[in-house]
Amino acid sequence: EIHSRGYAFSLDQHMVVPRPCVDASPACRTWLAAAGLKKVPAQGTTILLPLTEEFRGEAKRAELAEKIGEIDPLLLLFLNRVRRIDVVERSGDEEDAATTRSMRRQDVASGTASVVTLTDAVGGGETTTTWLVVKREVETVSWARRGDAAKTVLAAAFDAGAARRADDE
């Protein structure tokens, strides 16, 4: 199910044929309840990916939870347009839903640099890190071009929290 700027559609079980969403689906209502939201955010795009039946057993669920736990929130530093990844576990109906992990990114941009705050909330605890991200657009060398892309963006991220920790010592 995909919601973007007032449009909403879902895909069939083979992820091929789109159909419009008139009302929020049970999966969407579950996510909204677990995320503490009243409606899908108007800004950006929200993609809901409910699990298939093959992940319904306890063993598969545990395996999936372990894999999700291995995701480093730093991934959001380099997925420039992704602002939030939520993992919601639903045992029955949407009232029983609980967010088991939420990774969020917030940017404050100024020219070619941004201060990026990453928040990783899991199991009732929350960790926040702050990064200085500097970007520069450069021309690509002819042998490394993909398609007709003549330019690319290079980015470097520096742990701003490390500088504060060094000052504290």
Steps between C-alpha positions, in 0.01 A plus 500: 500500500642838397385846610653807337378860496130421520511195273475145634510163330577142584645218295358154450655195664756474219599868544401575141149642455431830683155585634390823670459505880176669598527432874798415718569126494530294820880508457493879468272540805733271698806707408323829576391375844845363586675816377257723691378672185144596407561494124773427248746793481423736212869569433710237328407144416394224737548138392340222707632148453298246701659160557387204297370180657847340487610729786206425731660215700697568820830368359476716187394798710804458727728471197351814348528690831868405517562624145317827569711544815812482283401807297730787590317834531796655314335358188271805513800730453538374146136445407450871441125499449403247768396674820355217706495121515251342741461132579153431640399166645134412499371201692129531429321817406643850465445582868753228590770654279831611644795670336796273568754730334495850358794662324460870417707763321469876539705745294586865545668612178722802442662523159716196428490377861224350712464408863328162502347352814439126501270348760472126557215400731486133591354315798399816686851651480614772264845588366571824317814586304583824320702520180647777288450400136691692233406452135667605182388455141781390269532401138529128442793361310400372158584135575282498817183656361168323522278590210526868421573617857780754475499589871469323834483604863772403745408508869707469816343456845673601823378398845415835664438323830864383507617863511271569797619187682864610449415843648351332807822314579 
